[in-house]
Amino acid sequence: MTDANTPEAEQAAPMSRADAMPDALPIEEAAGLTRDVAENVERVIVGHDEEVEHVLVALLARGHVLLEDVPGVGKTMLARAIAESIEGTFRRVQFTPDLLPSDVTGVNVFNQKTREFEFRPGPVFANVVLGDEINRAPPKTQSALLEAMEEEQVTVDGTTHDVPKPFTVIATQNSVEPSRTYELPIAELDRFMKRISLGYPDADEESEILDRVVGVHPIEDLAAVVDTERFQRAIATTAAVTVEEAVRDYGTRLARYTRENATLGVSPRGTIALMRASQARAMLEGRDYVLPDDVQTEAPTVLSHRIRLSASDERARSTRGTAGSGGREVVQEALERVPVE
Amino acid sequence: MSTGSGRTDRTVTVEPSETLSDLSEFRLAALVGTVALTLSYVGVLANVTGVVGGTSALVLLVVVSAAGGLFAARVVGERLAAVVGVVLMAGGLATYLAASPIGLVALVTQTKDIVADTVALMTGLSVLRMVEAGLWALGFAPGPVFLSWYLVARRRYLAGSLVGGAALLFLVLTGDATPMGTLAGVLGGIAAVGFGELDRREGTLLQADVLVVLVALITVTSLTLSLVPGGAADPLQLNEGGGAAPSTVEASLLNNPDRSPIVGSISLSPEVRFTVTADEERYWRVGVYDRFTGGSWIRTGRTTDYGGRLSSPPGPRRTVVQTYEVEGRTAAMPAAGEPVEVIGDAATVTKVTDQRNLKPSSTFIQGDRYRVRSEVPDATPDELRNAGDDYPSDVRDRYLQLPESTTDRFRDAAASVTADADNPYDAAVQVEEFLEANKTYSLDVERPRGNIADAFLFEMDEGYCTYFATTMVAMLRAEGIPARMAVGYTPGQQVDDDTYVVRGLNAHAWVEVYFPDYGWVKFDPTPSAPRRNTEVEAIQEAREGGGGGVDTDESTDATLTTVATTSGTNGTTGNGTAAQVTQTIPGFGPEENPGGDPNDTLGNRTVATPTDPGGGPSSGLPPLPSPEQTAIGAVVLLGAAAGAHRTGLDDRTYRIVRMHWQGDRGEPVEDVRRAYERLELLLAREHRPRRPGETPREYVDTLSAFGIDPAVREVAEIHEQARYAGRADREDADEAIRLVDRLVRERTPVIGSVYRRLN
């Protein structure tokens, strides 16, 4: 992982990512660039600096984000602002019960002139894809998106099409109207690097939002601060951040703790995600090595949604927090109890 | 604890077989504890059988009972096992009663007596004082052994230990259990219960530390504190015999009326005890002992009220009437052997032992007076030579007893000394002469370990009357001649024709040998001249010292004359063979040295030091610790270690050492890591330890709020680079070590202030 940009590591990488990783930027430059993006996004998104960072971390670590939120708190705006900032494309898919997989991936259309089938890409072909209310679509459609997330490619009628790079999916789940929804199974939740929620802004933030939005919405004149090509190099820099044995071991022990203290703990995929996110976090701070501190910062958003508790445990733990927060409690416990070495 | 566990116990026993490898450490430890407890009371019983015989039978019985208990645990229910245990105990008691003089009938007719006997046993009557002590021991053993092993096999450790503990307690109450043995038994019981509970509740080894501390505390406390008033003054004395040893001949012989331990160095008390008016001079006998344990003498049987004139002993007799005037408080009631009648009021307070000795039921005080009529044997040596060896069975049973510690070499020696004798009388004379000729009289002896008779015969060159008499009795018994040890007073200072002043220093031990149709005849193997010299010297010294009670009105001016028999003669017949040695010394004659050759060692006689506890032979080397001391030391060390673990002292010590010691330099990364570890130990002591989930960076950041040395942050940063980026060179490592060394040194008491001043 640490040397993913070297030729040997490239060959060992999965074929789907066979396209050459661009040269890594120096760490300071990459960090500065990311900060610029963050600042740019924060011009539009008020009061969610942390969440913006989380989304950027996911983007840098080539992961995807599940936003669990009430409607109307700026999810779309966040996704769009990020896309704009890196000069990337942005597409939004509103998942509905009648949405078909091809509505996500695109279809082959017969061209009368050329008398050939022509691939018309779906909304998934964008740098930032917002899958809104993903739990409203039937599982088959959900899985079309999830395949794209995992493979960074889409297969339609036997032909494989790569999605653009960088590629990140920000999916939202509507948790307030649980009826007529298809809740994501844990196996699919696992594919999201992070689960975060924006939550309501406080009074000051809300009045600032109104202040900004009345008149011309700032998103309209949001300019890119970096091109996708350079952002790709920042992603390469992230992949090159050192993860020493001590940190890897710490991550493993955290995962093991969750497995020992919950019905379903963190999967190896979760551990890998944690390490990648920690790399991005270190890079964000301009450090070319991961500290346990980075792991601790990332663990709650990266690990919580991968944990399932028995109904009684969930009840017992949820009394301390909000309902359904059992996974977060377990992670918090792990962070307190698993010794840092 | 024991109740409510029946269900689990039953399931345990269903397991077909438990091999050694299945045993948990705790079960093993609990079993070892039970073994210790069992050994503690079986050991006491073995001491009894060691004296009267039957040890091998006892061992067999115990092994069979324990095996029976273990086997029964698998096949029999608890109720049945309890019945078996009770039957075993009752059977043992019945066997004992059937063989004892009282008889089995007594169980029905004399229940009161049996209860009284049990009470007597439980209030300090030694088991060894019972006539059938061996049989009693064999009867006592199987019940508790069977039951305790049955219960322990069923994992009912508490109940098992209670059964074993009750058996031990009984023997403690009889006074037979030694302090060390009792301690071992109690510790074994505690260990069995404690480890047993850990076994049943599947505790961890670290939870055993409290138990270990407890055991060590009990050991140390019981050995160093004595709360029993007037009890042993020196509880840590680990010598055989234990307790404070009497320091005078008189005390050693006469103070404990039923049991007479043989002690080491002793001195002589010059105080006057009695004034005796008698037709002829005799040894004024106080007590007779029949059972020899190897280390002490015991009087078996019961003491009854004096109920009028006693039967006359067999054979030709002379009557000697003695009047005793008590000059000092005493519980002794001397009388020439054999007393047949107490004349006057004193008869009402007189008791008689099985061996026809008189005892006052209350203490005599100064001015008390009593008259005794004794019948002394009046047989010639020739008559005694022809007395034969047709001993009555009760004499054979009681007066031929030898402890099992009697060695073959001792028997061989006894045989060779008496080789020329063709009758018991000659054999006795030969033993008497042999001892007088070969051993020297001295009060300054170190009490040997083990069998006194054997040690005196083979390893010692000198001793006093107790040693001579003990050895002679043992030799005669080895030759099949009934003999016993008598204690009392020599005639004392003759102040008038028929008046004798008897002092404490006249206390003496001698031998009585039984001859069919003639009864008990006195022999005295102690060399008389040196003994008398010693006595005379002691009186003179006491007079010079001005101590009171040394003299009566008559004795001050009278010549200091005592009478004794010379070597090779017994004073029993009094028909001219006894040559009188009279030593005359003026009342005050400091310039005169007693004639002859008083032993050099006599200079030490007033130094009434008991033998050195645990001391070996007086060589130049310091004595090696005895096994007991080593064992106690080990227990104490173990307890200290467990206590240290309990209190976390071991951790703390480890941390301090780790903090100061960097160790050898190695890879830079490792060195930095080690330096940081030391830093954390230092910070932990000064502020607080790093919490498990706290990263080094958070830790240092938090502590910064309290103000820390900038060097701390510097080291933390070097460490971070080394640990999490894998970057550290020699320079970094040395810098980190240097900084930590400085920080540690500055914070070391004393050195720190000096160090800070220098820099």
JSON list of C-alpha atoms in Angstrom, two decimals, chain B residues 315-436:
[
{"chain": "B", "resi": 315, "resn": "GLY", "atom": "CA", "xyz": [9.18, -60.18, 98.78]},
{"chain": "B", "resi": 316, "resn": "PRO", "atom": "CA", "xyz": [11.09, -59.45, 101.97]},
{"chain": "B", "resi": 317, "resn": "ARG", "atom": "CA", "xyz": [10.47, -55.90, 103.15]},
{"chain": "B", "resi": 318, "resn": "ARG", "atom": "CA", "xyz": [11.61, -53.43, 105.80]},
{"chain": "B", "resi": 319, "resn": "THR", "atom": "CA", "xyz": [9.37, -50.70, 106.99]},
{"chain": "B", "resi": 320, "resn": "VAL", "atom": "CA", "xyz": [10.65, -47.16, 106.88]},
{"chain": "B", "resi": 321, "resn": "VAL", "atom": "CA", "xyz": [8.54, -44.38, 108.31]},
{"chain": "B", "resi": 322, "resn": "GLN", "atom": "CA", "xyz": [9.37, -40.90, 107.06]},
{"chain": "B", "resi": 323, "resn": "THR", "atom": "CA", "xyz": [8.16, -37.53, 108.19]},
{"chain": "B", "resi": 324, "resn": "TYR", "atom": "CA", "xyz": [8.42, -34.78, 105.65]},
{"chain": "B", "resi": 325, "resn": "GLU", "atom": "CA", "xyz": [8.33, -31.15, 106.61]},
{"chain": "B", "resi": 326, "resn": "VAL", "atom": "CA", "xyz": [7.73, -28.99, 103.58]},
{"chain": "B", "resi": 327, "resn": "GLU", "atom": "CA", "xyz": [10.08, -25.99, 103.40]},
{"chain": "B", "resi": 328, "resn": "GLY", "atom": "CA", "xyz": [8.82, -24.48, 100.17]},
{"chain": "B", "resi": 329, "resn": "ARG", "atom": "CA", "xyz": [5.81, -24.55, 97.96]},
{"chain": "B", "resi": 330, "resn": "THR", "atom": "CA", "xyz": [5.68, -27.81, 96.05]},
{"chain": "B", "resi": 331, "resn": "ALA", "atom": "CA", "xyz": [3.37, -30.15, 94.25]},
{"chain": "B", "resi": 332, "resn": "ALA", "atom": "CA", "xyz": [5.63, -33.11, 94.87]},
{"chain": "B", "resi": 333, "resn": "MET", "atom": "CA", "xyz": [5.05, -35.68, 97.59]},
{"chain": "B", "resi": 334, "resn": "PRO", "atom": "CA", "xyz": [8.23, -37.65, 98.00]},
{"chain": "B", "resi": 335, "resn": "ALA", "atom": "CA", "xyz": [8.22, -41.00, 99.67]},
{"chain": "B", "resi": 336, "resn": "ALA", "atom": "CA", "xyz": [10.68, -43.85, 99.74]},
{"chain": "B", "resi": 337, "resn": "GLY", "atom": "CA", "xyz": [9.60, -46.68, 97.49]},
{"chain": "B", "resi": 338, "resn": "GLU", "atom": "CA", "xyz": [7.24, -48.37, 97.91]},
{"chain": "B", "resi": 339, "resn": "PRO", "atom": "CA", "xyz": [4.88, -46.25, 99.99]},
{"chain": "B", "resi": 340, "resn": "VAL", "atom": "CA", "xyz": [2.09, -48.26, 101.55]},
{"chain": "B", "resi": 341, "resn": "GLU", "atom": "CA", "xyz": [0.45, -45.86, 103.94]},
{"chain": "B", "resi": 342, "resn": "VAL", "atom": "CA", "xyz": [0.01, -42.16, 104.41]},
{"chain": "B", "resi": 343, "resn": "ILE", "atom": "CA", "xyz": [-0.42, -41.42, 108.07]},
{"chain": "B", "resi": 344, "resn": "GLY", "atom": "CA", "xyz": [-2.47, -38.52, 109.32]},
{"chain": "B", "resi": 345, "resn": "ASP", "atom": "CA", "xyz": [-4.48, -35.75, 107.72]},
{"chain": "B", "resi": 346, "resn": "ALA", "atom": "CA", "xyz": [-2.41, -35.68, 104.59]},
{"chain": "B", "resi": 347, "resn": "ALA", "atom": "CA", "xyz": [-4.12, -38.92, 103.52]},
{"chain": "B", "resi": 348, "resn": "THR", "atom": "CA", "xyz": [-7.20, -36.97, 102.53]},
{"chain": "B", "resi": 349, "resn": "VAL", "atom": "CA", "xyz": [-5.34, -34.94, 99.93]},
{"chain": "B", "resi": 350, "resn": "THR", "atom": "CA", "xyz": [-3.29, -37.83, 98.59]},
{"chain": "B", "resi": 351, "resn": "LYS", "atom": "CA", "xyz": [-3.69, -39.38, 95.20]},
{"chain": "B", "resi": 352, "resn": "VAL", "atom": "CA", "xyz": [-2.02, -42.49, 93.87]},
{"chain": "B", "resi": 353, "resn": "THR", "atom": "CA", "xyz": [-0.83, -43.11, 90.34]},
{"chain": "B", "resi": 354, "resn": "ASP", "atom": "CA", "xyz": [-0.90, -46.41, 88.51]},
{"chain": "B", "resi": 355, "resn": "GLN", "atom": "CA", "xyz": [2.74, -46.85, 89.46]},
{"chain": "B", "resi": 356, "resn": "ARG", "atom": "CA", "xyz": [2.04, -46.42, 93.20]},
{"chain": "B", "resi": 357, "resn": "ASN", "atom": "CA", "xyz": [3.34, -42.94, 93.47]},
{"chain": "B", "resi": 358, "resn": "LEU", "atom": "CA", "xyz": [1.89, -40.41, 95.81]},
{"chain": "B", "resi": 359, "resn": "LYS", "atom": "CA", "xyz": [0.67, -37.06, 94.62]},
{"chain": "B", "resi": 360, "resn": "PRO", "atom": "CA", "xyz": [-0.95, -34.30, 96.61]},
{"chain": "B", "resi": 361, "resn": "SER", "atom": "CA", "xyz": [-4.23, -33.17, 95.17]},
{"chain": "B", "resi": 362, "resn": "SER", "atom": "CA", "xyz": [-3.35, -29.65, 96.25]},
{"chain": "B", "resi": 363, "resn": "THR", "atom": "CA", "xyz": [-0.05, -27.84, 96.53]},
{"chain": "B", "resi": 364, "resn": "PHE", "atom": "CA", "xyz": [1.88, -28.17, 99.79]},
{"chain": "B", "resi": 365, "resn": "ILE", "atom": "CA", "xyz": [3.08, -24.95, 101.32]},
{"chain": "B", "resi": 366, "resn": "GLN", "atom": "CA", "xyz": [5.80, -24.23, 103.83]},
{"chain": "B", "resi": 367, "resn": "GLY", "atom": "CA", "xyz": [5.14, -25.80, 107.18]},
{"chain": "B", "resi": 368, "resn": "ASP", "atom": "CA", "xyz": [2.99, -28.62, 105.83]},
{"chain": "B", "resi": 369, "resn": "ARG", "atom": "CA", "xyz": [3.95, -31.96, 107.18]},
{"chain": "B", "resi": 370, "resn": "TYR", "atom": "CA", "xyz": [3.08, -35.52, 106.33]},
{"chain": "B", "resi": 371, "resn": "ARG", "atom": "CA", "xyz": [4.08, -39.01, 107.38]},
{"chain": "B", "resi": 372, "resn": "VAL", "atom": "CA", "xyz": [4.49, -41.94, 105.08]},
{"chain": "B", "resi": 373, "resn": "ARG", "atom": "CA", "xyz": [5.13, -45.53, 105.83]},
{"chain": "B", "resi": 374, "resn": "SER", "atom": "CA", "xyz": [7.08, -47.26, 103.11]},
{"chain": "B", "resi": 375, "resn": "GLU", "atom": "CA", "xyz": [8.10, -50.84, 102.67]},
{"chain": "B", "resi": 376, "resn": "VAL", "atom": "CA", "xyz": [11.53, -50.98, 101.12]},
{"chain": "B", "resi": 377, "resn": "PRO", "atom": "CA", "xyz": [12.84, -54.10, 99.43]},
{"chain": "B", "resi": 378, "resn": "ASP", "atom": "CA", "xyz": [15.07, -56.15, 101.63]},
{"chain": "B", "resi": 379, "resn": "ALA", "atom": "CA", "xyz": [16.59, -58.73, 99.33]},
{"chain": "B", "resi": 380, "resn": "THR", "atom": "CA", "xyz": [20.18, -59.77, 98.96]},
{"chain": "B", "resi": 381, "resn": "PRO", "atom": "CA", "xyz": [21.91, -59.74, 95.58]},
{"chain": "B", "resi": 382, "resn": "ASP", "atom": "CA", "xyz": [21.91, -63.51, 95.59]},
{"chain": "B", "resi": 383, "resn": "GLU", "atom": "CA", "xyz": [18.21, -63.63, 96.10]},
{"chain": "B", "resi": 384, "resn": "LEU", "atom": "CA", "xyz": [17.76, -61.22, 93.25]},
{"chain": "B", "resi": 385, "resn": "ARG", "atom": "CA", "xyz": [20.09, -63.21, 91.02]},
{"chain": "B", "resi": 386, "resn": "ASN", "atom": "CA", "xyz": [17.82, -66.17, 91.49]},
{"chain": "B", "resi": 387, "resn": "ALA", "atom": "CA", "xyz": [14.61, -64.28, 91.00]},
{"chain": "B", "resi": 388, "resn": "GLY", "atom": "CA", "xyz": [14.28, -65.52, 87.41]},
{"chain": "B", "resi": 389, "resn": "ASP", "atom": "CA", "xyz": [12.51, -63.79, 84.62]},
{"chain": "B", "resi": 390, "resn": "ASP", "atom": "CA", "xyz": [8.94, -64.95, 84.97]},
{"chain": "B", "resi": 391, "resn": "TYR", "atom": "CA", "xyz": [7.45, -61.46, 84.77]},
{"chain": "B", "resi": 392, "resn": "PRO", "atom": "CA", "xyz": [3.74, -60.87, 85.16]},
{"chain": "B", "resi": 393, "resn": "SER", "atom": "CA", "xyz": [2.07, -59.91, 81.90]},
{"chain": "B", "resi": 394, "resn": "ASP", "atom": "CA", "xyz": [1.09, -56.42, 83.01]},
{"chain": "B", "resi": 395, "resn": "VAL", "atom": "CA", "xyz": [4.71, -55.70, 83.91]},
{"chain": "B", "resi": 396, "resn": "ARG", "atom": "CA", "xyz": [5.86, -57.08, 80.57]},
{"chain": "B", "resi": 397, "resn": "ASP", "atom": "CA", "xyz": [3.31, -55.02, 78.67]},
{"chain": "B", "resi": 398, "resn": "ARG", "atom": "CA", "xyz": [4.15, -51.80, 80.34]},
{"chain": "B", "resi": 399, "resn": "TYR", "atom": "CA", "xyz": [7.82, -51.88, 81.25]},
{"chain": "B", "resi": 400, "resn": "LEU", "atom": "CA", "xyz": [9.43, -53.46, 78.21]},
{"chain": "B", "resi": 401, "resn": "GLN", "atom": "CA", "xyz": [8.24, -50.73, 75.85]},
{"chain": "B", "resi": 402, "resn": "LEU", "atom": "CA", "xyz": [10.83, -49.06, 73.64]},
{"chain": "B", "resi": 403, "resn": "PRO", "atom": "CA", "xyz": [10.22, -46.46, 70.94]},
{"chain": "B", "resi": 404, "resn": "GLU", "atom": "CA", "xyz": [10.54, -47.53, 67.32]},
{"chain": "B", "resi": 405, "resn": "SER", "atom": "CA", "xyz": [13.43, -45.15, 67.03]},
{"chain": "B", "resi": 406, "resn": "THR", "atom": "CA", "xyz": [15.52, -47.64, 68.99]},
{"chain": "B", "resi": 407, "resn": "THR", "atom": "CA", "xyz": [18.29, -48.71, 66.66]},
{"chain": "B", "resi": 408, "resn": "ASP", "atom": "CA", "xyz": [19.80, -52.08, 66.12]},
{"chain": "B", "resi": 409, "resn": "ARG", "atom": "CA", "xyz": [23.19, -50.79, 67.16]},
{"chain": "B", "resi": 410, "resn": "PHE", "atom": "CA", "xyz": [21.66, -49.82, 70.49]},
{"chain": "B", "resi": 411, "resn": "ARG", "atom": "CA", "xyz": [20.27, -53.30, 70.99]},
{"chain": "B", "resi": 412, "resn": "ASP", "atom": "CA", "xyz": [23.60, -54.80, 69.96]},
{"chain": "B", "resi": 413, "resn": "ALA", "atom": "CA", "xyz": [25.43, -52.57, 72.42]},
{"chain": "B", "resi": 414, "resn": "ALA", "atom": "CA", "xyz": [23.02, -53.51, 75.19]},
{"chain": "B", "resi": 415, "resn": "ALA", "atom": "CA", "xyz": [23.54, -57.16, 74.36]},
{"chain": "B", "resi": 416, "resn": "SER", "atom": "CA", "xyz": [27.31, -56.90, 74.39]},
{"chain": "B", "resi": 417, "resn": "VAL", "atom": "CA", "xyz": [27.41, -54.95, 77.67]},
{"chain": "B", "resi": 418, "resn": "THR", "atom": "CA", "xyz": [25.31, -57.63, 79.35]},
{"chain": "B", "resi": 419, "resn": "ALA", "atom": "CA", "xyz": [26.94, -60.51, 77.52]},
{"chain": "B", "resi": 420, "resn": "ASP", "atom": "CA", "xyz": [28.57, -61.90, 80.64]},
{"chain": "B", "resi": 421, "resn": "ALA", "atom": "CA", "xyz": [25.46, -61.77, 82.76]},
{"chain": "B", "resi": 422, "resn": "ASP", "atom": "CA", "xyz": [23.33, -64.86, 83.08]},
{"chain": "B", "resi": 423, "resn": "ASN", "atom": "CA", "xyz": [20.58, -63.30, 85.11]},
{"chain": "B", "resi": 424, "resn": "PRO", "atom": "CA", "xyz": [18.76, -59.95, 85.07]},
{"chain": "B", "resi": 425, "resn": "TYR", "atom": "CA", "xyz": [20.37, -58.75, 88.28]},
{"chain": "B", "resi": 426, "resn": "ASP", "atom": "CA", "xyz": [23.91, -59.15, 86.94]},
{"chain": "B", "resi": 427, "resn": "ALA", "atom": "CA", "xyz": [22.86, -57.59, 83.67]},
{"chain": "B", "resi": 428, "resn": "ALA", "atom": "CA", "xyz": [21.54, -54.55, 85.52]},
{"chain": "B", "resi": 429, "resn": "VAL", "atom": "CA", "xyz": [24.71, -54.25, 87.56]},
{"chain": "B", "resi": 430, "resn": "GLN", "atom": "CA", "xyz": [26.80, -54.53, 84.44]},
{"chain": "B", "resi": 431, "resn": "VAL", "atom": "CA", "xyz": [24.87, -51.80, 82.64]},
{"chain": "B", "resi": 432, "resn": "GLU", "atom": "CA", "xyz": [25.12, -49.63, 85.73]},
{"chain": "B", "resi": 433, "resn": "GLU", "atom": "CA", "xyz": [28.88, -50.13, 85.97]},
{"chain": "B", "resi": 434, "resn": "PHE", "atom": "CA", "xyz": [29.34, -49.66, 82.27]},
{"chain": "B", "resi": 435, "resn": "LEU", "atom": "CA", "xyz": [27.64, -46.29, 82.27]},
{"chain": "B", "resi": 436, "resn": "GLU", "atom": "CA", "xyz": [29.40, -45.11, 85.40]}
]
